[in-house]
Each structure stands twice: as C-alpha cells, then as structure tokens.
mmCIF file of C-alpha atoms and ligand atoms in Angstrom:
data_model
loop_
_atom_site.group_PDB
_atom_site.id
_atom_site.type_symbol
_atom_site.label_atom_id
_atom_site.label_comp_id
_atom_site.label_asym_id
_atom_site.label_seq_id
_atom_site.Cartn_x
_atom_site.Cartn_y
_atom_site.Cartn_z
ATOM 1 C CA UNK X 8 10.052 -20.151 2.299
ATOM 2 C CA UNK X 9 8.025 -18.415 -0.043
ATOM 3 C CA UNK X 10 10.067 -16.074 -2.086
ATOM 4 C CA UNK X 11 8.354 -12.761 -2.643
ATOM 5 C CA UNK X 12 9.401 -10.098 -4.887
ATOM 6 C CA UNK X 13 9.345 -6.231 -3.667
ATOM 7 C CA UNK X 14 7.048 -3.551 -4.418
ATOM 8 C CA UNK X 15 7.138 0.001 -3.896
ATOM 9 C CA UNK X 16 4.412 1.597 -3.372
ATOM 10 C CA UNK X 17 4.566 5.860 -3.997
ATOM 11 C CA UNK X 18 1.391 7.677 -1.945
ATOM 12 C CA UNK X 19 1.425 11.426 -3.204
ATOM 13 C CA UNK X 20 -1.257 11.622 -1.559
ATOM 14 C CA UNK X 21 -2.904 15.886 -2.171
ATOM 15 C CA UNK X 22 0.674 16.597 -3.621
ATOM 16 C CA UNK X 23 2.599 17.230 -6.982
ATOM 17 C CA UNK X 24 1.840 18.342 -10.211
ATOM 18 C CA UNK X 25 2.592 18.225 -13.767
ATOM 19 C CA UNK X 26 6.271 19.095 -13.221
ATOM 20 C CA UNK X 27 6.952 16.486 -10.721
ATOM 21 C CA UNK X 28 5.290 14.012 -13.309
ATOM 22 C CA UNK X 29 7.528 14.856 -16.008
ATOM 23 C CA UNK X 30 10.630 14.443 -13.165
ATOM 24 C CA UNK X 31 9.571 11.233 -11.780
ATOM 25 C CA UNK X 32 8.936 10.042 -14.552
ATOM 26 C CA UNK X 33 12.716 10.639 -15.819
ATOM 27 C CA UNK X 34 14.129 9.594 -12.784
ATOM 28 C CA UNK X 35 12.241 6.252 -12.512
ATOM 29 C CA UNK X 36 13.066 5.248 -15.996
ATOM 30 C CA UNK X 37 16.768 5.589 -15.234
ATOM 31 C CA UNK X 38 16.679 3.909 -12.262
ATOM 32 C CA UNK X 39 14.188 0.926 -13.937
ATOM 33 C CA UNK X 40 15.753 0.737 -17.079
ATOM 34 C CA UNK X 41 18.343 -1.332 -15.162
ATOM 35 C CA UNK X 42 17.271 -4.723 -15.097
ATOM 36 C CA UNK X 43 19.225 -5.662 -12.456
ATOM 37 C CA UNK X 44 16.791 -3.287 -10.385
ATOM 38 C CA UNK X 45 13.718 -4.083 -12.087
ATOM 39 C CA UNK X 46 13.485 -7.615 -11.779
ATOM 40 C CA UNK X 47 14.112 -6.993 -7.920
ATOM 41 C CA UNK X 48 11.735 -4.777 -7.403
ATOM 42 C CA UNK X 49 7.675 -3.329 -8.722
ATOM 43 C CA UNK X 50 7.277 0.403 -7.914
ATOM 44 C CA UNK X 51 3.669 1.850 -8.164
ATOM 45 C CA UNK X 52 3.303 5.739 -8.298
ATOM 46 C CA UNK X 53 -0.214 6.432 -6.126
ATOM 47 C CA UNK X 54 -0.347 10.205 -7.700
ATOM 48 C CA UNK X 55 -3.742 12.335 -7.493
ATOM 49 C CA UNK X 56 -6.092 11.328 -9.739
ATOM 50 C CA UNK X 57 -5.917 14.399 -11.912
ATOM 51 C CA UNK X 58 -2.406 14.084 -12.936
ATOM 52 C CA UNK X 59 -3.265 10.165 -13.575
ATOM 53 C CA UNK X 60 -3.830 10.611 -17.286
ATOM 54 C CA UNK X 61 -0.366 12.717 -17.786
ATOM 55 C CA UNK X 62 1.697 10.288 -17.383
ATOM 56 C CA UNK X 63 3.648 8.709 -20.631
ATOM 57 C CA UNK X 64 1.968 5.321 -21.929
ATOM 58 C CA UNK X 65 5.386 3.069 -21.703
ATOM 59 C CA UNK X 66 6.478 3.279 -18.554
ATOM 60 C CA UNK X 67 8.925 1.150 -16.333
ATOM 61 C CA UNK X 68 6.464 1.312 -13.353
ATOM 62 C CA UNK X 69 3.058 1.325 -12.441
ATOM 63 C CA UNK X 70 0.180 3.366 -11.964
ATOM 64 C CA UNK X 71 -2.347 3.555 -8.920
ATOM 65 C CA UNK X 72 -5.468 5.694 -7.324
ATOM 66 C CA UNK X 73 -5.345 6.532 -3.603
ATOM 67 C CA UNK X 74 -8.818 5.975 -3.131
ATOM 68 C CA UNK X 75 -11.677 3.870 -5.113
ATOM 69 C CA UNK X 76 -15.141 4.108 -4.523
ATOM 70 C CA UNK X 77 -17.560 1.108 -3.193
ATOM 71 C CA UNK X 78 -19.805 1.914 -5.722
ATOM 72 C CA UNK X 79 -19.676 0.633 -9.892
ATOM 73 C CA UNK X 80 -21.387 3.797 -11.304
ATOM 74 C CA UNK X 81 -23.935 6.264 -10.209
ATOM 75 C CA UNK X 82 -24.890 9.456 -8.499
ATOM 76 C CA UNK X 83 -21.780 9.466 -6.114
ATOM 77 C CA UNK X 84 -20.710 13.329 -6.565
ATOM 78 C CA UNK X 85 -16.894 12.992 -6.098
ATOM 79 C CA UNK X 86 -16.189 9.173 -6.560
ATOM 80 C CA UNK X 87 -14.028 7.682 -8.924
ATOM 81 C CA UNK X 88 -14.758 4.054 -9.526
ATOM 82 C CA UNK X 89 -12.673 1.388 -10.252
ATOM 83 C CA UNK X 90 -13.057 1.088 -14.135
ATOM 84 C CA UNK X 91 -12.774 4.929 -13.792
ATOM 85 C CA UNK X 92 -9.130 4.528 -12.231
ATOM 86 C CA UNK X 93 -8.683 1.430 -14.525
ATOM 87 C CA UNK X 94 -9.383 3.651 -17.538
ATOM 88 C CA UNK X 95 -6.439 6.124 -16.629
ATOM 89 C CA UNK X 96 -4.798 3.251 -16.799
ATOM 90 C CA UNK X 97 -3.938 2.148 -13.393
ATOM 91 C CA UNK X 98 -3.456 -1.277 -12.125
ATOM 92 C CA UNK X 99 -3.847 -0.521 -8.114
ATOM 93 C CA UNK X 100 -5.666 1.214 -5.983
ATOM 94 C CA UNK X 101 -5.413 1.827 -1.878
ATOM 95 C CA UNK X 102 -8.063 0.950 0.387
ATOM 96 C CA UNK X 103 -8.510 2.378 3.817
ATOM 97 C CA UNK X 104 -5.343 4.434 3.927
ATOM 98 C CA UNK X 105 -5.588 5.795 7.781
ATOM 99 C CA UNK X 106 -6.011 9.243 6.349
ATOM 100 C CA UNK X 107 -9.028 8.130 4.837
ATOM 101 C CA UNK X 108 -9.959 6.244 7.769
ATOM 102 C CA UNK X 109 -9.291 9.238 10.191
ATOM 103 C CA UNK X 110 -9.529 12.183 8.608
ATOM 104 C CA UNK X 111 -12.468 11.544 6.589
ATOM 105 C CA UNK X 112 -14.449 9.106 8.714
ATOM 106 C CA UNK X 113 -13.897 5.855 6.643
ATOM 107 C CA UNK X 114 -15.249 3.431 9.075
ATOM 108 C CA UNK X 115 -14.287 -0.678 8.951
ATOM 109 C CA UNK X 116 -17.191 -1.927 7.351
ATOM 110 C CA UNK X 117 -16.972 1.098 4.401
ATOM 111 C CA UNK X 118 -13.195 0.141 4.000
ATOM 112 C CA UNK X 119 -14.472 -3.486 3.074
ATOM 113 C CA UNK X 120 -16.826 -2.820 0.688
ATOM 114 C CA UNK X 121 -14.479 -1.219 -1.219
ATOM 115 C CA UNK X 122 -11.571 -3.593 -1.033
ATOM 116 C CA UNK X 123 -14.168 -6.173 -2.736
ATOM 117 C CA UNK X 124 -15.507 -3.722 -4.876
ATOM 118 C CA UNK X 125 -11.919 -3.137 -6.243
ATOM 119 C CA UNK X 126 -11.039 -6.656 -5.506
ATOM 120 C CA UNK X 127 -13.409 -8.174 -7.904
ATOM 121 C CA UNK X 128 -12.339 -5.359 -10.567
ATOM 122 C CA UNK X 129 -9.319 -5.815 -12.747
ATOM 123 C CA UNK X 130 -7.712 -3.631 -10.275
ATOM 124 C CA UNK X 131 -4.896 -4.810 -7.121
ATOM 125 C CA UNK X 132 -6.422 -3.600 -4.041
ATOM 126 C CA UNK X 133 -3.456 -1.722 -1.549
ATOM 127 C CA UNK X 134 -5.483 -2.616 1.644
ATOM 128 C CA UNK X 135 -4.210 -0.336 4.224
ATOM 129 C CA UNK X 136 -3.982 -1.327 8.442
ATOM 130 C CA UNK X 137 -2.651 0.206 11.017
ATOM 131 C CA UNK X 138 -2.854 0.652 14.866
ATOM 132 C CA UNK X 139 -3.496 4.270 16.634
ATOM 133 C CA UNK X 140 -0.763 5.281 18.746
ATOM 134 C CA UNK X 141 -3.415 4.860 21.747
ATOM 135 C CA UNK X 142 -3.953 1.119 20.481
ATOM 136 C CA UNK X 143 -0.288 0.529 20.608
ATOM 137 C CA UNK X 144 0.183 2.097 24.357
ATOM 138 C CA UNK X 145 -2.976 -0.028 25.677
ATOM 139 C CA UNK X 146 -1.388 -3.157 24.165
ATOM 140 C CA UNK X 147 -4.460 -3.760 21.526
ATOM 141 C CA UNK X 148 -2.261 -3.192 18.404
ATOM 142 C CA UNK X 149 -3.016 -7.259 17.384
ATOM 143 C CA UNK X 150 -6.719 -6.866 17.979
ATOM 144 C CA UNK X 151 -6.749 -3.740 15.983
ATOM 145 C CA UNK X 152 -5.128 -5.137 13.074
ATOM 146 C CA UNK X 153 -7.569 -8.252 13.751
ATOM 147 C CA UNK X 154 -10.675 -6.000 13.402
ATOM 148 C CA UNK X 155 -9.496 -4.545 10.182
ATOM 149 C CA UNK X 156 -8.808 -7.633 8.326
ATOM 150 C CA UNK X 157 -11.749 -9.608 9.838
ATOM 151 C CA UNK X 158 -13.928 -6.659 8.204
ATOM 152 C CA UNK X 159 -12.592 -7.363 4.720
ATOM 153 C CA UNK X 160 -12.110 -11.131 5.424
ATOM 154 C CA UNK X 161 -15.727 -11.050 5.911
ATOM 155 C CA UNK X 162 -16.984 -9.374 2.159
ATOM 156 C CA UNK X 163 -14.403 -10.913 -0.295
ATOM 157 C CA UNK X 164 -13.927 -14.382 -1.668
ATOM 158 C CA UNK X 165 -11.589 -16.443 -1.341
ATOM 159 C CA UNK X 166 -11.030 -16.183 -4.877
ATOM 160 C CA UNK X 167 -10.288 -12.128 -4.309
ATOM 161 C CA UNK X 168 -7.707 -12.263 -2.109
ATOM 162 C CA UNK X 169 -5.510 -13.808 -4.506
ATOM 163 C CA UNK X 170 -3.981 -10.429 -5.769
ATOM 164 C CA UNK X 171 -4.427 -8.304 -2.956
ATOM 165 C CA UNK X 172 -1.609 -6.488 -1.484
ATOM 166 C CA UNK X 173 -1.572 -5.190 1.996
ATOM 167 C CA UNK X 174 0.017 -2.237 3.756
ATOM 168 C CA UNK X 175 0.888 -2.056 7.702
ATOM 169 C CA UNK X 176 0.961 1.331 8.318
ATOM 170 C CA UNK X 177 1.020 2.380 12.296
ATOM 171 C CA UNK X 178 -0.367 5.460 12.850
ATOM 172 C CA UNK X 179 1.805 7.257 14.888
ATOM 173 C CA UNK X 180 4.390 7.100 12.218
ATOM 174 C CA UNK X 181 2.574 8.375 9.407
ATOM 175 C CA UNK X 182 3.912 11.397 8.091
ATOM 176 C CA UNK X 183 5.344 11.958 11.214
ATOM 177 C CA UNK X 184 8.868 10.889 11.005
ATOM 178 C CA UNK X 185 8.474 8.430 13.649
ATOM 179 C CA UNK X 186 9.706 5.381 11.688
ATOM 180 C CA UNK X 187 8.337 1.821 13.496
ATOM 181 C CA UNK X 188 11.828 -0.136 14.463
ATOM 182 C CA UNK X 189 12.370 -3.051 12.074
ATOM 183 C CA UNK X 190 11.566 -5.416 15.068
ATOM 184 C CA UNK X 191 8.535 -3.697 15.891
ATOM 185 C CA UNK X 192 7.539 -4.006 11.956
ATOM 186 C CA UNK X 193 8.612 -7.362 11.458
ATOM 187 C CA UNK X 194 6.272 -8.375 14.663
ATOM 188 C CA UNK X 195 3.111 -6.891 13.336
ATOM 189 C CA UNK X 196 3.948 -8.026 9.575
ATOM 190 C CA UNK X 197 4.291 -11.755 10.984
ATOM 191 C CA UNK X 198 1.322 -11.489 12.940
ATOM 192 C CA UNK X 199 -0.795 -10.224 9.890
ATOM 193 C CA UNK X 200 0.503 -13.573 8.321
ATOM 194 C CA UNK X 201 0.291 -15.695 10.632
ATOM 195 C CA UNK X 202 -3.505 -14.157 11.325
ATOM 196 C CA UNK X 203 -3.998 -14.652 7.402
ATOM 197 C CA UNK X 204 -3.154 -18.333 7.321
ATOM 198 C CA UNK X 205 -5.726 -19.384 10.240
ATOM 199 C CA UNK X 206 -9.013 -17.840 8.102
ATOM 200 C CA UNK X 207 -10.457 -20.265 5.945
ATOM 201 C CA UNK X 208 -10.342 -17.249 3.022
ATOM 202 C CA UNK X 209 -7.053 -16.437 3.238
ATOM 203 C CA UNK X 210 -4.768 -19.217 4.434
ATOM 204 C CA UNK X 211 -4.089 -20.033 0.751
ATOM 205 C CA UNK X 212 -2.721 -16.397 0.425
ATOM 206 C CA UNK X 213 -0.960 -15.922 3.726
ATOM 207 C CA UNK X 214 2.638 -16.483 2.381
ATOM 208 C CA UNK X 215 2.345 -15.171 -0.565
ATOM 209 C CA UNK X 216 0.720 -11.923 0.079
ATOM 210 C CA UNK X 217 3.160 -8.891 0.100
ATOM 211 C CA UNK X 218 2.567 -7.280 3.489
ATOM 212 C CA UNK X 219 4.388 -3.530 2.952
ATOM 213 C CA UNK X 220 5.262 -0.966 5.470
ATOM 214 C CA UNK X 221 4.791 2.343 5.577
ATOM 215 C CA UNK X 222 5.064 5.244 8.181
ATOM 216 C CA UNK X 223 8.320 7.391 7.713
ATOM 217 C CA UNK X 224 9.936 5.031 5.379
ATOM 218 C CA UNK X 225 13.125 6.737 3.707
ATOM 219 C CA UNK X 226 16.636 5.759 2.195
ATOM 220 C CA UNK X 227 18.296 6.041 5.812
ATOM 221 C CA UNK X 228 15.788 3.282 7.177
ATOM 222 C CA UNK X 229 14.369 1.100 4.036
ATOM 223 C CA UNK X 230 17.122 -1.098 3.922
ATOM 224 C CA UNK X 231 17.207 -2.259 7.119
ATOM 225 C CA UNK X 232 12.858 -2.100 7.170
ATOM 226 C CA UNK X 233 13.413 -4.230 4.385
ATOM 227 C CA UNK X 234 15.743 -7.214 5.454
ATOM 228 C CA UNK X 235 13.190 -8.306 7.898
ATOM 229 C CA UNK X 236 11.479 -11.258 6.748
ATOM 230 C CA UNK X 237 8.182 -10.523 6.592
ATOM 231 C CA UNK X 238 8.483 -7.247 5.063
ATOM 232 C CA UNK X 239 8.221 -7.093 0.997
ATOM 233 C CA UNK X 240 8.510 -3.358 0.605
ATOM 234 C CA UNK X 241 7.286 0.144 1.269
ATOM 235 C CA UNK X 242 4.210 2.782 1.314
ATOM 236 C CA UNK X 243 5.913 5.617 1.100
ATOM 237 C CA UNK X 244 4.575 8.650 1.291
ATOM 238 C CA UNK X 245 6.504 11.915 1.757
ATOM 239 C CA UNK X 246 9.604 10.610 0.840
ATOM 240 C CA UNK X 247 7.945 9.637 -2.510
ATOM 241 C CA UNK X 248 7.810 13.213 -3.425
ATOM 242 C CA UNK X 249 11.438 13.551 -3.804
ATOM 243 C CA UNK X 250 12.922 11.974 -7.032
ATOM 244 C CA UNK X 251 16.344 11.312 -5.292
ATOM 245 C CA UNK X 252 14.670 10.059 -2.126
ATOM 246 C CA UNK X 253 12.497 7.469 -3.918
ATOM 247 C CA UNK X 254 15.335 6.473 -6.515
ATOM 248 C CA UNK X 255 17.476 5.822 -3.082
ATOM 249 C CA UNK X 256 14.533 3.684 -1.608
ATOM 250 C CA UNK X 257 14.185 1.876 -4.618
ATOM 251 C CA UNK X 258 18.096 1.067 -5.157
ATOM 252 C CA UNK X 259 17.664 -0.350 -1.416
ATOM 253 C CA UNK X 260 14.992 -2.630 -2.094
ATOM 254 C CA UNK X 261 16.923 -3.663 -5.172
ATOM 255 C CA UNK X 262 19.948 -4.333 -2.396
ATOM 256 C CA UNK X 263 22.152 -2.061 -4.226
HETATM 257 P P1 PGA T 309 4.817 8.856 5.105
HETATM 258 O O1 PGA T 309 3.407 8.374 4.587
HETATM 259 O O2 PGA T 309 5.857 8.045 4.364
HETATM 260 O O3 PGA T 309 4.888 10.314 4.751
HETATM 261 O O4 PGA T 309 4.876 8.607 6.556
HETATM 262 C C1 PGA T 309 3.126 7.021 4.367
HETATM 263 C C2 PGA T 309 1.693 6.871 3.935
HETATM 264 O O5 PGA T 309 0.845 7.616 4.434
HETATM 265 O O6 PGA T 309 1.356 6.021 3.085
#
C-alpha cells in the first residue's frame, strides 16, 4: 500500500488576527522543531488573506489562501488570484470549501474552474467535497461526492491532478460539533479513491492523493479519525484557532 504522509490543514476561516499570528506561530515552531513530528506530519495554516503577509519568512509550516479566484488578473473587485496568494507566499489554496459553496452560492461548475485555475498555478489546490445532511438522509451521499469530482475531473489535466489534495468535509459536521464516526469517514474517503482510480484523469493519482477530513475534527477525535486507512489528515477549522488544540491534533497525527 501506498504510504502517504499527513497533512494538516488549519481553516481560520473570517477569524484571528495579528496576535494569534505571533502565538501560532510560537506554538507551531515548538511543536515542528521536533523532527520526530515533522517528518510525520505537513501542517498548512489557511489564515485570512490580510494577515498572510505577517507571518515570519522561516517557518516550520506552510502557508495557504481559503479561497482563489478563477480568474489570472483583471477587473474582479474582491478576488485574489493565485500568483496574488503565491506572492504572500503561500503554497495552497482551498477550493470549494462548503461555506463557499453554500453560503456564497459557489456552484459545481465555478468550483472547477478554479481548482484548474489554481491547479495549473504553482499553487496545491485543497479541493473541498462534502455531502448535505439532506444528501446523507436520502442515501445520495456517493452521487454527491460523484458530481463534485466529475465537475473538476472534467476541466483539469491529467497532468494537474498530480499535486492536488482533497478534503471530505460532510456538511452537517462543519462547525457544528457533529464529528462524522471514523467508519462513516473511512467509507466516503475509500469511495473518493476508489471513484478516483476508475477516471481515466485520475487513476494515476488515486492512491496517492491525500484525501483529508474535516467537520469537527479535534484532539479528542483526530487520532482515532486518523488510524483509518484512507484518511491522511485533517481540515480543521475551529479547533485550529486554539494553539493548544491544534498542537494536540498535530502531536496525534504525529502518533505521539
Ligand atoms: P470545523 O471546520 O473544524 O470548525 O468543523 C472545518 C472546516 O470548515 O474546514
């Protein structure tokens, strides 16, 4: 089996500021600066994109926007585009978090467009999927996750997909403290996979893409999120905002 390594990935989402920058900041270089935890594990700090350019050049982790625009350059009032994000020196980006596709109307076929834009950037792309709790109840969680990737699958290369990560994120346990079970995780994680491997542009990928969770994750359930086997690491979102909480999730995925 494909050995992948874990990645962390920290969605502030409209949170923080310059104080919990400079704390992060501290607290992730202790915990990094241990290479026994560092060589287990990639974190990625997803802040706002106006605290982006305050954090410290040499770092032990890396830097991400939580949105990217479909567009290279332009007359897009409020956009940031990739070589925008790329020049604040992140490395990844999410696409088609499910607040952006339900709060602000993201549809499918938008979500694509920029996963390829970023895609075919020097940036990772963080593509986000997830079912709606009403998907789940009428049994349609696999054909919603279907619909999501064929929309992508459909605009990038082959040749894209190479670095892409992707994040299962049901709906009904964003931000909600509903955490999925690791069995009901695991399920959807394989299925992405296994979905992954049977399209001609991403069979190539399908084992070594890191699939992440995220909905609820925290240091009482990562561990045990994490030791399922198609489950390389978290999207974590209000526990990220806590120093101690995220320095706990991170020693888990490290197995400490
Ligand atoms: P949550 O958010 O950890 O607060 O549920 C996860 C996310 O939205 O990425």
């Amino acid at each position: 089996m494909t050995k992948r390594t874990r990645l962390l990935v920290a969605n502030w989402k409209m949170n923080g500021d310059a104080e919990l920058v400079s704390t992060m900041t501290d607290s992730l270089s202790a915990v990094l600066g241990n290479d026994a935890i560092s060589s287990q594990v990639d974190v990625v700090l997803c802040a706002p994109n106006t605290l982006l350019g305050r954090f410290t050049e040499h770092r032990d982790f890396s830097l991400g926007g939580q949105n990217v625009s479909q567009y290279e350059k332009g007359a897009y009032t409020g956009e940031t585009s990739a070589s925008q994000l790329e020049a604040v020196a992140c490395e990844y980006a999410l696409v088609g978090h499910s607040e952006r596709r339900h709060v602000f109307g993201e549809t499918d076929a938008l979500i694509a467009n920029k996963f390829a834009t970023a895609a075919a950037s020097n940036l990772i792309p963080v593509l986000c999927i997830g079912e709606s709790l009403e998907e789940r109840e009428q049994g349609e969680t696999e054909q919603a996750l279907q619909r999501q990737l064929n929309a992508v699958i459909k605009v990038t290369d082959e040749k894209h997909w190479e670095k892409a990560v992707i994040g299962y994120e049901p709906v009904w346990a964003i931000g909600t403290g509903k955490t999925a079970t690791p069995e009901i995780a695991q399920s959807a994680h394989k299925f992405i996979r296994d979905y992954l491997a049977t399209q001609s542009q991403t069979a190539s990928i399908a084992s070594s893409v890191k699939v992440l969770y995220g909905g609820s994750m925290k240091p009482e359930n990562a561990a045990k999120l994490m030791d399922q086997p198609d489950i390389d690491g978290g999207l974590i979102g209000g526990a990220s905002l806590s120093p101690d909480s995220f320095v706990a999730i991170i020693n888990a995925a490290a197995n400490f």
